[in-house]
Amino acid sequence: MKSYFRPEIDAIAGYVPGEQPKMADLVKLNTNENPYPPSPKVAEVLKNFDIARLRRYPDPTADALRDLLAADLGLKRENLIAGNGSDDLLTMVFRAFTAPDRPVAVFEPSYSLYPVLAAMQGAPVYRIALEGKDFSYPADAVRQAKDANLLILTRPNAPTGNCVPRETARRYCEEFDGIVLIDEAYADFAADHCADFAGEFPNVLVMRTFSKSSSMAGVRLGYAFGHPALITGLMKLKDSYNLDTLSQEVAKANYADKSHRADCVAKIIAERERLIRELLLRRFTVVPSQANFVFAVPPDGDGAGCFAHLREHAVVVRYFPGKVTGHGVRITVGTPAENDRLLEVLTRKYPC
Amino acid sequence: MKSYFRPEIDAIAGYVPGEQPKMADLVKLNTNENPYPPSPKVAEVLKNFDIARLRRYPDPTADALRDLLAADLGLKRENLIAGNGSDDLLTMVFRAFTAPDRPVAVFEPSYSLYPVLAAMQGAPVYRIALEGKDFSYPADAVRQAKDANLLILTRPNAPTGNCVPRETARRYCEEFDGIVLIDEAYADFAADHCADFAGEFPNVLVMRTFSKSSSMAGVRLGYAFGHPALITGLMKLKDSYNLDTLSQEVAKANYADKSHRADCVAKIIAERERLIRELLLRRFTVVPSQANFVFAVPPDGDGAGCFAHLREHAVVVRYFPGKVTGHGVRITVGTPAENDRLLEVLTRKYPC
């Protein structure tokens, strides 16, 4: 049968959904979800929601939510765009700034979705290798980004968990002749962030999500902020009503409950530090993490073996094959009980 | 300041959200929303929803919902893709099948979003004019579509409300060397539909939405069905988790309540027929409608004047300027009380 798809689309591998194993009693530490539920205010919103509102289209630009988010950043509504998850915003960014004659530069390793989005646009991808066992950021990254029109900086980085130093990130923003997207999905777990760069540089977009620190991966809500000219341009690419009414309402209620979020984040950070200590006791090498996960290399350097051992005992983590990441696994920080289960299973193969 | 946007994006006009007037006591008949709320089952789902589920990512492919929808169509899960509103699916379809060397053919007038999506792709648009006062479909449409890779058939058509005859649509599908997208957003209000073409032709996609007959414009849910090869290709372009958990849950509950939906649709159709009779009494020309709206031309042929008169009296309908549509207005069918208000205001300017 003849394919009418664009050749770029035919060339991409089929979509493979993330693993959602159906085992009983599973400890799921593979997709960096928050182990704690969102604010109880969310349940109140749902309980009292007037379903007649659903017959109307939602606010197309989520103004009330944007006002709430922008105020906390010292920005205005016109500095901010909300998306159906960060995925939605990444799609807009790639459609806006990449093309066969507009390459994108990404660090390696980083979020594996970026090259897929580039492929859909037929855009070349320049891969800038992080250096050494601590995945540090090269001084000449902008030179390596050559004529790219978009440079993506994931901070903290996934799957490694480390952060490019703020001053290095600032220099990248100053020197790069193109858009710098700083993907701050995990910033709430880090010691610092770069949100202020969005107000400082006209070529910088900072992106955040409700999927991690806000315990709302199921709601699909991300946002990006920067110069109004960037936001206006991205708005053109946005689906007219990209955020449904319920998502807008529960996101507002959850975001407003700052102490709930802060409590969850504090618990996760404390557990992350405990997890790192325990992994070191079992002779793992661990990249110092600023996120809600750790990249850990077992003493035998066999990431696949570590992943398989855990899975056999109903603990699911993430394994990224390949030369750079294949020697380790990425472990999401869970509740104390989940982390105990993980450590107990690890001890069988890697005794203290 | 230098723009880093693709020139195609800079060339598009800024995004203009649909009118959401804030007048008190407004009769809003401008965006073809359902005047009745969704099923009471939706309120139950929200009341009993365990918010801890929101911390997890949603089912990426909405399998339970797809199974429910596919079963009613005599299709299987792999024949169907769900989107964050039909907008999401239209974006995928344009990214999949249009490009500077892959034009799209649309009928004129039809949904004004299609040419905007084409512009984002840099794809040429061939406009096939509907003929005469009844906006009928030309026999040689496929010839007029020339080398287009995508042909969009809106059935019932918006903003005119009429349907291309099934046999004409079938001939288009047989003759066109490319993808035929049949946009059936309003099909539940029509005497017949073309859902079966999706199983019959490997190049046909049929698209439906929960925004009209299902009273869920605020939930953002659309779906498209066709040959598995088409669905697999579109899945590659889908954002990984494009449908949030709450939307999937409320959509399933609402869809399952078929008698509620059938009641709403029956009431709207009855009111549509009454509205048409009343408009004819006021010497309007009305295109026979198969949708939940009517395209009506006032006796003086001044659509802008009619729109302004109604708006002055807090009744908002839709006016599309231009030679083809500027002589009329598009009126969404409301509740009996809303339609009475509309007719009462119209009578002042266009007496029976």
XYZ file of C-alpha atoms in Angstrom:
704
model
C 0.000 0.000 0.000
C 1.212 3.473 -0.900
C 2.176 5.663 2.056
C 0.986 9.240 1.939
C 3.006 10.161 5.024
C 5.859 12.631 4.772
C 9.094 10.624 4.402
C 10.367 12.077 7.710
C 7.434 10.442 9.490
C 7.803 7.090 7.748
C 11.452 7.111 8.806
C 10.696 7.461 12.533
C 10.361 4.289 14.573
C 6.852 3.456 15.773
C 5.630 4.942 18.995
C 6.467 2.812 22.046
C 4.534 3.792 25.189
C 6.480 3.793 28.447
C 6.395 0.591 30.448
C 3.285 0.274 32.617
C 3.851 -3.160 34.156
C 0.812 -4.894 35.580
C 2.551 -6.978 38.288
C 0.996 -7.114 41.714
C 2.856 -5.356 44.503
C 5.108 -3.557 42.066
C 7.519 -0.819 43.125
C 7.446 1.553 40.173
C 10.527 3.767 40.145
C 10.929 4.188 36.387
C 9.239 7.416 35.247
C 10.185 10.018 37.869
C 6.659 10.409 39.162
C 6.089 11.912 42.593
C 5.422 9.237 45.233
C 2.965 11.534 47.045
C -0.536 12.562 45.922
C -1.406 16.160 44.976
C -2.996 18.597 47.437
C -6.300 17.598 49.079
C -7.643 20.859 47.594
C -7.789 18.997 44.280
C -10.367 16.566 45.652
C -12.465 19.519 46.806
C -12.383 21.063 43.335
C -13.554 17.813 41.787
C -16.263 17.260 44.380
C -17.751 20.721 43.860
C -17.250 21.039 40.126
C -20.335 22.057 38.132
C -20.271 19.662 35.178
C -22.476 21.997 33.132
C -19.310 24.071 32.620
C -17.888 21.242 30.525
C -20.286 21.928 27.658
C -18.403 25.203 27.033
C -14.944 25.516 25.518
C -12.220 26.181 28.116
C -10.362 29.452 28.446
C -8.121 29.157 25.366
C -5.166 30.894 26.995
C -5.646 29.719 30.627
C -5.366 33.310 31.832
C -6.138 32.740 35.515
C -3.562 29.962 35.724
C -0.987 31.998 33.798
C -1.507 34.954 36.142
C -0.935 32.723 39.145
C 2.257 31.206 37.745
C 3.652 34.451 36.321
C 3.154 36.361 39.582
C 5.421 33.943 41.443
C 8.119 34.450 38.828
C 7.882 38.240 38.882
C 6.556 38.064 35.332
C 3.340 38.943 33.541
C 0.732 36.845 31.779
C 2.222 37.715 28.377
C 5.556 36.173 29.431
C 4.031 32.740 29.874
C 2.373 29.988 27.871
C 0.714 26.890 29.320
C 0.754 23.528 27.579
C -0.897 20.115 27.693
C 2.177 18.838 29.501
C 5.694 19.939 28.619
C 5.408 17.585 25.644
C 2.910 19.974 24.072
C 5.307 22.900 24.568
C 8.282 20.946 23.249
C 6.277 20.147 20.121
C 5.515 23.861 19.656
C 9.167 24.804 20.238
C 10.431 22.297 17.682
C 7.806 23.364 15.131
C 8.696 27.010 15.740
C 12.470 26.883 15.661
C 13.629 23.750 13.848
C 13.500 22.708 10.193
C 15.829 21.019 7.679
C 17.807 24.295 7.545
C 17.447 25.024 11.288
C 19.310 22.431 13.326
C 18.948 21.779 17.035
C 21.788 21.139 19.500
C 21.269 18.852 22.479
C 23.530 17.495 25.169
C 24.188 13.788 25.382
C 22.890 12.105 27.391
C 19.701 14.078 27.921
C 15.954 13.619 27.399
C 15.571 11.138 24.553
C 12.446 12.831 23.175
C 14.367 15.821 21.736
C 15.929 13.957 18.773
C 12.567 12.342 17.972
C 10.910 15.757 17.735
C 13.778 16.963 15.549
C 13.323 13.999 13.221
C 9.645 14.895 12.721
C 10.764 18.329 11.530
C 13.538 16.878 9.360
C 15.950 18.998 11.440
C 19.611 17.990 11.920
C 20.652 17.252 15.522
C 24.065 18.213 16.914
C 24.940 16.119 19.964
C 27.242 17.718 22.503
C 28.789 15.065 24.731
C 28.818 15.594 28.480
C 32.275 14.873 29.851
C 33.610 12.295 32.271
C 31.929 10.188 34.902
C 30.235 13.219 36.418
C 28.706 14.255 33.053
C 30.131 17.773 33.215
C 29.349 20.480 30.683
C 31.982 21.396 28.073
C 33.237 24.996 28.037
C 32.965 25.130 24.239
C 29.377 23.876 23.976
C 28.280 26.907 21.942
C 31.072 26.306 19.433
C 29.916 22.676 19.178
C 26.341 23.885 18.604
C 27.620 25.453 15.350
C 24.768 26.966 13.320
C 21.966 25.435 15.397
C 18.879 27.608 15.837
C 17.847 25.926 19.107
C 19.954 24.742 22.039
C 18.340 22.672 24.776
C 19.703 22.668 28.274
C 18.032 20.249 30.683
C 18.641 21.501 34.206
C 18.792 19.340 36.252
C 19.688 16.974 33.477
C 17.919 13.673 32.843
C 18.866 10.866 33.199
C 22.017 11.970 35.031
C 20.538 14.300 37.681
C 23.355 16.838 37.684
C 23.097 20.580 36.948
C 25.181 22.709 34.625
C 26.524 25.527 36.854
C 24.415 28.696 36.603
C 27.361 30.745 35.369
C 28.124 28.261 32.595
C 24.447 28.279 31.611
C 24.490 32.086 31.589
C 27.490 32.105 29.274
C 25.752 29.706 26.891
C 22.741 32.068 26.787
C 24.956 35.090 26.101
C 27.013 33.432 23.381
C 24.446 31.334 21.516
C 22.887 32.948 18.440
C 19.542 31.185 18.634
C 16.933 30.117 21.161
C 18.107 28.509 24.392
C 15.415 26.322 25.944
C 16.157 25.563 29.592
C 14.069 22.547 30.510
C 13.589 22.878 34.269
C 11.254 19.910 34.790
C 13.173 18.932 37.930
C 14.223 22.394 39.180
C 12.123 22.232 42.350
C 14.409 19.473 43.615
C 17.601 21.459 42.897
C 19.680 23.903 44.930
C 19.156 26.693 42.392
C 17.480 27.407 39.045
C 17.697 29.723 36.032
C 14.165 31.147 35.913
C 15.579 34.687 36.019
C 17.354 34.131 32.676
C 13.932 34.227 30.992
C 13.564 37.888 31.962
C 17.197 38.708 31.280
C 17.728 37.271 27.787
C 15.340 37.778 24.851
C 16.438 34.427 23.389
C 15.810 32.259 26.462
C 12.770 30.138 27.256
C 12.467 28.339 30.583
C 10.079 25.402 30.824
C 8.514 23.770 33.881
C 6.015 21.031 34.559
C 3.388 19.929 37.072
C 4.365 16.280 36.488
C 7.182 16.029 39.019
C 7.222 18.278 42.105
C 3.473 18.989 41.780
C 2.393 15.314 41.713
C 0.275 15.834 38.607
C 1.730 13.780 35.768
C -1.821 12.578 35.119
C -3.114 16.109 34.582
C -0.720 17.087 31.770
C 0.387 20.583 32.536
C 3.567 22.354 31.590
C 4.468 25.995 31.118
C 7.186 28.017 29.492
C 8.183 31.619 30.070
C 10.324 34.189 28.341
C 10.190 37.358 26.256
C 6.636 38.250 25.121
C 7.738 38.050 21.469
C 8.656 34.397 21.980
C 5.402 33.653 23.762
C 3.315 35.392 21.073
C 5.037 33.325 18.406
C 4.504 30.053 20.246
C 0.829 30.935 20.818
C 0.336 30.817 17.046
C 1.340 27.159 17.085
C -0.768 26.239 20.089
C -3.954 24.228 19.520
C -6.715 26.770 20.167
C -7.989 25.093 23.330
C -5.025 23.031 24.441
C -5.881 22.919 28.163
C -9.169 21.471 29.263
C -11.291 23.139 31.943
C -10.765 20.508 34.643
C -6.986 20.581 34.211
C -6.947 24.361 34.562
C -9.063 24.206 37.723
C -7.191 21.427 39.515
C -3.834 22.920 38.552
C -4.751 26.282 40.090
C -5.909 24.666 43.328
C -2.858 22.433 43.571
C -0.394 25.201 42.746
C -1.880 27.490 45.374
C -1.208 24.884 48.075
C 2.483 25.686 48.317
C 3.086 24.106 51.713
C 1.818 20.736 50.478
C 4.212 20.834 47.538
C 7.109 22.034 49.691
C 6.507 19.173 52.143
C 6.526 16.577 49.370
C 9.673 18.041 47.824
C 11.473 18.113 51.201
C 10.586 14.483 51.857
C 11.826 13.455 48.406
C 15.109 15.341 48.793
C 15.721 13.748 52.195
C 15.057 10.313 50.733
C 17.260 11.042 47.718
C 20.189 11.765 50.033
C 19.507 8.624 52.062
C 19.237 6.563 48.861
C 22.582 7.909 47.641
C 24.256 7.070 50.947
C 22.846 3.551 50.870
C 23.869 3.012 47.252
C 27.414 4.132 48.056
C 27.480 1.566 50.882
C 26.705 -1.069 48.256
C 29.694 0.227 46.220
C 27.565 1.916 43.524
C 28.943 4.990 41.809
C 26.301 7.723 42.023
C 26.167 11.017 40.133
C 25.380 13.775 42.664
C 21.711 14.410 41.933
C 19.685 17.625 42.034
C 16.533 15.846 40.825
C 13.996 13.306 42.109
C 16.007 10.424 40.691
C 19.581 9.178 40.777
C 21.807 7.749 38.089
C 23.619 4.879 39.744
C 26.315 2.560 38.395
C 26.593 -0.855 40.086
C 30.025 -2.097 41.127
C 30.196 -4.458 38.130
C 29.267 -1.671 35.669
C 26.431 -3.806 34.266
C 23.333 -1.590 34.083
C 21.328 -4.185 32.168
C 22.062 -6.824 34.811
C 21.067 -4.482 37.618
C 17.815 -3.581 35.828
C 16.989 -7.255 35.203
C 17.700 -8.254 38.805
C 15.398 -5.540 40.125
C 12.660 -6.319 37.652
C 12.755 -9.978 38.571
C 11.894 -8.870 42.098
C 9.097 -6.514 41.033
C 11.097 -3.292 41.294
C 11.048 -1.377 38.024
C 13.681 1.271 37.308
C 14.880 2.694 33.994
C 17.717 1.372 31.890
C 19.077 3.316 28.906
C 21.217 1.066 26.695
C 24.301 2.419 24.975
C 27.921 3.267 25.653
C 27.283 6.394 27.720
C 24.437 5.254 29.981
C 24.375 1.447 29.653
C 26.626 0.883 32.667
C 24.028 2.312 35.084
C 20.338 2.623 35.878
C 18.118 5.583 36.646
C 16.168 5.183 39.879
C 13.233 7.427 40.773
C 13.169 8.390 44.454
C 10.105 6.743 46.005
C 8.561 6.728 49.457
C 10.780 5.490 52.320
C 9.037 2.093 52.118
C 9.564 1.839 48.342
C 13.197 2.818 48.668
C 13.642 0.231 51.420
C 12.246 -2.443 49.087
C 14.626 -1.323 46.339
C 17.628 -1.396 48.674
C 16.683 -4.745 50.108
C 16.531 -6.270 46.603
C 19.792 -4.591 45.609
C 21.556 -5.959 48.695
C 20.959 -9.514 47.487
C 23.091 -8.883 44.394
C 25.366 -6.133 45.704
C 26.011 -6.806 49.411
C 27.152 -3.962 51.657
C 15.199 42.069 17.701
C 16.116 39.105 15.524
C 13.404 36.477 15.095
C 14.521 32.887 15.331
C 11.093 31.620 14.267
C 10.679 29.757 11.008
C 9.531 32.268 8.372
C 6.258 30.330 7.956
C 5.424 31.045 11.601
C 6.370 34.719 11.440
C 4.080 35.035 8.405
C 0.984 33.730 10.236
C -1.271 36.266 11.940
C -1.219 36.229 15.728
C -3.529 33.902 17.545
C -6.958 35.396 18.252
C -8.963 33.443 20.843
C -12.674 33.032 20.113
C -14.988 35.655 21.549
C -15.900 34.959 25.180
C -18.021 38.032 25.941
C -18.510 38.891 29.597
C -21.962 40.528 29.357
C -24.550 39.640 31.927
C -27.540 37.636 30.722
C -25.832 36.809 27.458
C -27.266 34.339 24.953
C -24.159 32.685 23.506
C -24.898 31.059 20.168
C -21.525 31.549 18.497
C -19.367 28.449 18.964
C -21.710 25.506 18.362
C -21.550 24.286 21.914
C -24.259 21.971 23.221
C -26.856 23.865 25.284
C -27.284 20.859 27.603
C -24.833 19.573 30.216
C -23.097 16.197 29.907
C -24.397 13.046 31.621
C -24.860 13.118 35.424
C -22.508 10.107 35.433
C -19.707 12.622 34.919
C -20.405 14.255 38.265
C -20.246 10.832 39.910
C -16.849 10.128 38.371
C -15.506 13.425 39.678
C -16.989 12.955 43.130
C -15.452 9.508 43.559
C -12.148 10.120 41.820
C -9.053 9.103 43.790
C -6.731 12.074 43.309
C -3.678 9.950 44.151
C -4.042 8.565 40.612
C -3.061 11.979 39.257
C 0.540 11.586 40.376
C 0.952 8.874 37.718
C 1.149 9.446 33.975
C -2.103 8.650 32.181
C -2.580 5.721 29.832
C -0.613 7.047 26.829
C -2.905 5.484 24.252
C -6.234 5.711 26.126
C -6.897 2.032 25.452
C -10.093 1.648 27.492
C -11.648 4.663 25.804
C -10.500 3.537 22.370
C -11.994 0.088 22.934
C -15.323 1.646 23.884
C -15.421 3.920 20.831
C -14.111 1.328 18.374
C -16.629 -1.307 19.450
C -19.540 0.952 18.502
C -18.022 1.480 15.072
C -17.421 -2.225 14.459
C -13.701 -1.461 14.555
C -10.760 -2.426 16.748
C -8.515 -0.407 19.046
C -5.793 -0.231 16.394
C -8.212 1.511 14.005
C -8.609 4.479 16.314
C -6.578 7.321 17.801
C -7.800 9.724 20.488
C -6.744 13.356 20.639
C -6.772 16.341 22.967
C -9.750 17.664 21.016
C -10.038 17.344 17.246
C -7.557 20.227 17.072
C -4.845 17.893 18.326
C -5.725 15.339 15.634
C -5.891 17.978 12.903
C -2.407 19.137 13.911
C -1.139 15.546 13.636
C -2.847 15.079 10.270
C -1.344 18.262 8.820
C 2.122 17.398 10.169
C 1.801 13.898 8.746
C 0.490 14.620 5.278
C 1.241 18.217 4.314
C 4.504 20.016 3.480
C 5.692 22.568 0.903
C 5.609 19.760 -1.688
C 2.416 18.148 -0.304
C -0.540 20.494 -0.788
C -3.912 20.221 0.896
C -7.295 20.728 -0.773
C -10.207 22.191 1.194
C -13.697 23.233 0.285
C -14.693 26.854 0.603
C -16.325 27.849 2.803
C -15.388 25.339 5.472
C -13.618 25.300 8.854
C -11.244 28.268 8.837
C -8.584 26.452 10.869
C -7.502 24.216 7.969
C -5.626 26.900 5.982
C -3.911 28.112 9.187
C -2.576 24.624 9.870
C -1.428 24.390 6.245
C 0.423 27.705 6.574
C 2.354 26.368 9.606
C 3.573 23.515 7.414
C 4.320 25.826 4.475
C 1.877 23.697 2.474
C -0.039 25.120 -0.519
C -3.838 25.185 -0.148
C -6.206 24.481 -3.035
C -9.632 25.935 -2.389
C -12.553 24.194 -4.038
C -15.573 26.507 -4.137
C -18.953 25.161 -3.076
C -21.571 26.092 -5.623
C -24.676 28.253 -5.492
C -26.816 29.408 -2.625
C -27.102 25.886 -1.248
C -23.312 25.417 -1.187
C -23.428 22.228 -3.208
C -20.414 20.050 -3.950
C -18.826 20.173 -7.410
C -18.679 16.909 -9.377
C -15.097 17.610 -10.415
C -13.734 18.291 -6.908
C -11.003 15.655 -7.235
C -9.810 17.249 -10.474
C -9.703 20.616 -8.678
C -7.693 19.012 -5.853
C -4.933 18.433 -8.447
C -1.788 16.999 -6.824
C -2.934 17.550 -3.223
C -1.883 14.857 -0.732
C -4.771 15.594 1.652
C -8.417 16.413 0.939
C -10.663 17.537 3.759
C -14.362 16.964 3.645
C -16.347 18.490 6.502
C -19.606 16.601 6.815
C -21.886 18.251 7.827
C -20.025 21.296 6.613
C -19.331 24.346 8.781
C -20.401 27.094 8.672
C -23.075 26.125 6.130
C -24.609 23.058 7.819
C -25.231 21.049 4.652
C -23.876 17.585 3.802
C -22.174 16.373 0.666
C -24.274 13.373 -0.487
C -22.780 10.070 0.651
C -22.421 8.817 -2.902
C -20.525 11.948 -3.936
C -18.268 11.573 -0.888
C -17.690 7.925 -1.778
C -16.645 8.894 -5.300
C -14.190 11.461 -3.918
C -12.643 8.734 -1.730
C -12.339 6.342 -4.664
C -10.858 8.870 -7.060
C -8.534 10.906 -4.852
C -4.887 9.792 -4.785
C -4.130 10.909 -1.242
C -5.668 10.965 2.216
C -9.324 11.978 2.546
C -10.107 13.314 6.011
C -13.837 13.348 6.680
C -14.400 15.719 9.575
C -17.632 14.488 11.158
C -17.723 16.856 14.139
C -21.457 17.391 13.612
C -22.428 13.948 12.281
C -24.616 13.054 15.279
C -27.045 15.798 14.193
C -27.219 14.549 10.591
C -29.459 12.061 8.791
C -26.502 9.883 7.819
C -22.704 9.673 8.127
C -19.668 8.143 6.422
C -18.052 6.247 9.306
C -18.126 3.050 7.255
C -15.784 4.609 4.655
C -12.982 4.360 7.236
C -13.177 0.572 7.072
C -13.744 0.490 3.334
C -10.941 2.718 2.019
C -7.296 2.509 3.167
C -6.870 6.240 2.428
C -9.809 7.547 4.469
C -9.769 8.924 8.016
C -12.997 9.876 9.768
C -12.800 12.272 12.702
C -15.301 12.907 15.496
C -15.443 15.007 18.631
C -16.971 15.099 22.112
C -17.351 18.895 21.847
C -20.734 19.006 20.118
C -23.224 16.165 20.580
C -21.470 14.960 23.767
C -21.581 18.347 25.556
C -17.881 18.204 26.387
C -16.121 21.054 24.592
C -14.427 21.800 27.926
C -12.926 18.307 28.136
C -11.054 18.369 24.791
C -11.630 15.030 23.251
C -11.625 14.025 19.625
C -10.956 10.761 17.823
C -10.117 9.601 14.342
C -10.454 6.174 12.804
C -9.255 4.404 9.699
C -6.808 1.815 8.435
C -4.337 0.646 11.136
C -1.403 1.830 8.992
C -2.774 5.378 9.122
C -3.339 5.190 12.880
C 0.153 3.789 13.521
C 1.670 6.652 11.553
C -0.344 9.311 13.377
C 0.587 7.753 16.742
C 4.218 8.641 15.996
C 3.252 12.313 15.902
C 1.126 12.188 19.026
C 2.490 13.753 22.207
C 3.295 10.734 24.406
C 0.587 11.431 26.982
C -1.837 13.622 25.064
C -4.973 12.765 27.070
C -5.013 13.403 30.792
C -6.440 10.857 33.226
C -9.536 12.865 34.203
C -10.482 13.485 30.574
C -10.242 9.780 29.807
C -12.389 8.894 32.810
C -15.152 11.453 32.283
C -15.238 10.746 28.556
C -15.801 7.039 29.134
C -18.613 7.680 31.616
C -20.275 10.248 29.376
C -19.988 8.165 26.233
C -21.508 5.142 27.933
C -24.640 7.152 28.782
C -26.078 6.903 25.295
C -29.653 7.743 26.185
C -28.591 11.064 27.709
C -26.741 11.994 24.537
C -29.582 10.814 22.304
C -32.070 12.926 24.294
C -29.918 16.055 23.950
C -29.425 15.488 20.242
C -33.160 14.937 19.671
C -34.018 18.150 21.500
C -31.452 20.103 19.473
C -32.704 18.708 16.168
C -36.309 19.569 17.065
C -35.256 23.099 17.982
C -33.175 23.418 14.803
C -36.249 22.653 12.711
C -38.357 25.122 14.703
C -35.642 27.768 14.364
C -35.516 27.282 10.603
C -39.315 27.620 10.316
C -39.262 30.797 12.399
C -36.398 32.292 10.395
C -38.245 31.594 7.153
C -41.282 33.437 8.584
C -38.954 36.447 9.037
C -37.977 36.116 5.354
C -34.473 34.767 6.041
C -32.913 32.400 3.532
C -31.724 29.309 5.404
C -29.432 26.551 4.166
C -31.045 23.189 5.090
C -28.923 22.176 8.086
C -27.790 18.744 9.253
C -25.809 20.226 12.155
C -26.462 21.989 15.485
C -26.358 25.395 13.819
C -27.931 27.133 10.853
C -26.468 29.460 8.268
C -29.099 32.147 7.777
C -29.183 35.102 5.393
C -31.359 38.048 6.449
C -33.772 39.561 3.898
C -31.424 42.530 3.305
C -28.407 40.245 2.748
C -26.438 42.156 5.378
C -24.813 39.579 7.667
C -22.712 42.188 9.472
C -25.807 44.256 10.246
C -27.666 41.224 11.549
C -24.721 40.229 13.746
C -24.404 43.770 15.142
C -28.130 44.056 15.874
C -28.099 40.771 17.810
C -24.950 41.627 19.703
C -26.400 44.963 20.743
C -29.150 42.975 22.430
C -26.788 40.507 24.110
C -27.267 37.688 21.632
C -23.939 36.562 20.169
C -23.827 34.590 16.927
C -20.988 34.130 14.439
C -20.291 36.342 11.440
C -17.745 35.364 8.785
C -16.821 38.360 6.614
C -16.148 37.920 2.918
C -17.954 37.514 -0.381
C -19.127 33.948 0.176
C -20.349 34.090 3.775
C -20.631 37.799 4.616
C -24.298 38.021 3.636
C -25.351 35.728 6.479
C -24.714 34.658 10.046
C -24.151 31.286 11.665
C -26.469 30.641 14.589
C -25.888 27.818 17.072
C -29.105 26.071 18.110
C -29.677 26.829 21.800
C -32.288 25.817 24.336
C -35.918 26.701 23.514
C -35.625 29.750 25.808
C -32.386 30.914 24.165
C -33.852 30.479 20.705
C -36.961 32.411 21.785
C -34.722 35.284 22.910
C -32.878 35.204 19.582
C -36.114 35.208 17.595
C -37.619 37.980 19.683
C -34.585 40.203 19.039
C -34.580 39.327 15.336
C -38.267 40.234 15.019
C -37.488 43.835 15.971
C -35.323 44.247 12.869
C -36.914 41.656 10.586
C -40.649 41.553 11.370
C -42.700 38.504 10.420
